[in-house]
Tab-separated table of C-alpha atoms in Angstrom:
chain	number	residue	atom	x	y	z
A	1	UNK	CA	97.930	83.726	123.840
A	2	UNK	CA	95.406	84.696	121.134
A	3	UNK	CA	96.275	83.825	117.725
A	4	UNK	CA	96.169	86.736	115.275
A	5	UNK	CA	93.827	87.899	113.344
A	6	UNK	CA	94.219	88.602	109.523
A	7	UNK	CA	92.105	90.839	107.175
A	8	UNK	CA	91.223	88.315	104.470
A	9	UNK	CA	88.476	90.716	102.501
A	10	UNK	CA	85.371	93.079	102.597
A	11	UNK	CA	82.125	92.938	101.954
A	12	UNK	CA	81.315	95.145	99.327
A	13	UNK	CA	77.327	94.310	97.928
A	14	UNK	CA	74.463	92.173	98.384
A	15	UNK	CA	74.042	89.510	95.718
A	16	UNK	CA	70.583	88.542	94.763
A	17	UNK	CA	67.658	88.116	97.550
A	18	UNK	CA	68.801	84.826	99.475
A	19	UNK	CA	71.454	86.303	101.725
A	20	UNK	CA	74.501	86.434	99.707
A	21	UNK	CA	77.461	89.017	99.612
A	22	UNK	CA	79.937	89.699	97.334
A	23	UNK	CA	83.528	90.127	98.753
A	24	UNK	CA	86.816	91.998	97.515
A	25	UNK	CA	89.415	89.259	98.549
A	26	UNK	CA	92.648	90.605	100.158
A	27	UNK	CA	94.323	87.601	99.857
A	28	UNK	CA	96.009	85.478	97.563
A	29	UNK	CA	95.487	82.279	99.225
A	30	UNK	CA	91.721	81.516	97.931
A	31	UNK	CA	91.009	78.366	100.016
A	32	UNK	CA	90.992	81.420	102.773
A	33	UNK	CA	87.492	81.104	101.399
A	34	UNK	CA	86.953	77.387	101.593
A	35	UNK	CA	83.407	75.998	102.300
A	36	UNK	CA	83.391	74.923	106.694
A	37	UNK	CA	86.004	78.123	107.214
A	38	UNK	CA	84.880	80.520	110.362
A	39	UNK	CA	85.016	84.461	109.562
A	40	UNK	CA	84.740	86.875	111.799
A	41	UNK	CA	82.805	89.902	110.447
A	42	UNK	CA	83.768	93.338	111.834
A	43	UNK	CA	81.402	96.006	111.957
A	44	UNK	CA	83.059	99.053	113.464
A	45	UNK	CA	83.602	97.784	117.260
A	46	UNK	CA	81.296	94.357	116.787
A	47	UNK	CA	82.340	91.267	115.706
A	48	UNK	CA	80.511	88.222	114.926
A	49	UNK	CA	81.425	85.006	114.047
A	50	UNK	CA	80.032	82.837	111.018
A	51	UNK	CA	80.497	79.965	109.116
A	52	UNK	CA	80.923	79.850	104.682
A	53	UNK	CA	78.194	77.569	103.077
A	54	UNK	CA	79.116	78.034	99.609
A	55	UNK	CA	81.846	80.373	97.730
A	56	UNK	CA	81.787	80.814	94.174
A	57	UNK	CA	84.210	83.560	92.111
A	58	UNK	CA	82.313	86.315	89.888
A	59	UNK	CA	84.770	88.572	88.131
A	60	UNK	CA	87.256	90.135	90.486
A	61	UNK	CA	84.998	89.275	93.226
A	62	UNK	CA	83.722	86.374	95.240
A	63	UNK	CA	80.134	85.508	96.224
A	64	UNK	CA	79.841	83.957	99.441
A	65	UNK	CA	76.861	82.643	101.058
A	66	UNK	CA	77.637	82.672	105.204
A	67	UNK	CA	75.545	80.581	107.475
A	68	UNK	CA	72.816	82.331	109.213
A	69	UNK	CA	72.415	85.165	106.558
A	70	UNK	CA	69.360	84.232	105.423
A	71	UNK	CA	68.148	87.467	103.411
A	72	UNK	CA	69.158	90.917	101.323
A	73	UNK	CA	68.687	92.761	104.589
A	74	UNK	CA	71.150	91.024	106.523
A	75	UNK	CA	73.207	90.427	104.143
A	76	UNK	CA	72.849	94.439	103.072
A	77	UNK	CA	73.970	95.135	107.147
A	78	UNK	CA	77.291	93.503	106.894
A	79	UNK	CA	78.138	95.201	104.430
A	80	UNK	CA	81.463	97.643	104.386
């Protein structure tokens, strides 16, 4: 049986030039967002799997920096 799986946020922007994004969190449970926590990232029928390296809150938002997203551009293709 496959656990399920929960909508926990979206990526909404790019923050800065080393590969961060900035999330709207869905969820009021913020160590959702805890550093060592697997995501999966949906984009339309694909989904990939990564890891958070850092989290940090900004605002209404959170910036998180996911392992393997290295630059704007990827960062700026996750996005939505």
């Amino acid at each position: 049986m496959m656990p399920e799986k929960i909508g926990v946020g979206k990526i909404v922007a790019t923050h800065g030039v080393r590969g961060e994004v900035k999330v709207l969190a869905w969820t009021k449970f913020p160590q959702r967002f805890r550093p060592g926590t697997g995501l999966l990232i949906q984009q339309g029928e694909n989904i990939s799997e990564t890891t958070i390296c850092r989290v940090r809150p900004m605002g209404r938002h959170l910036i998180l920096k996911l392992s393997g997203v290295d630059d704007v551009n990827h960062a700026a293709a996750l996005r939505g």
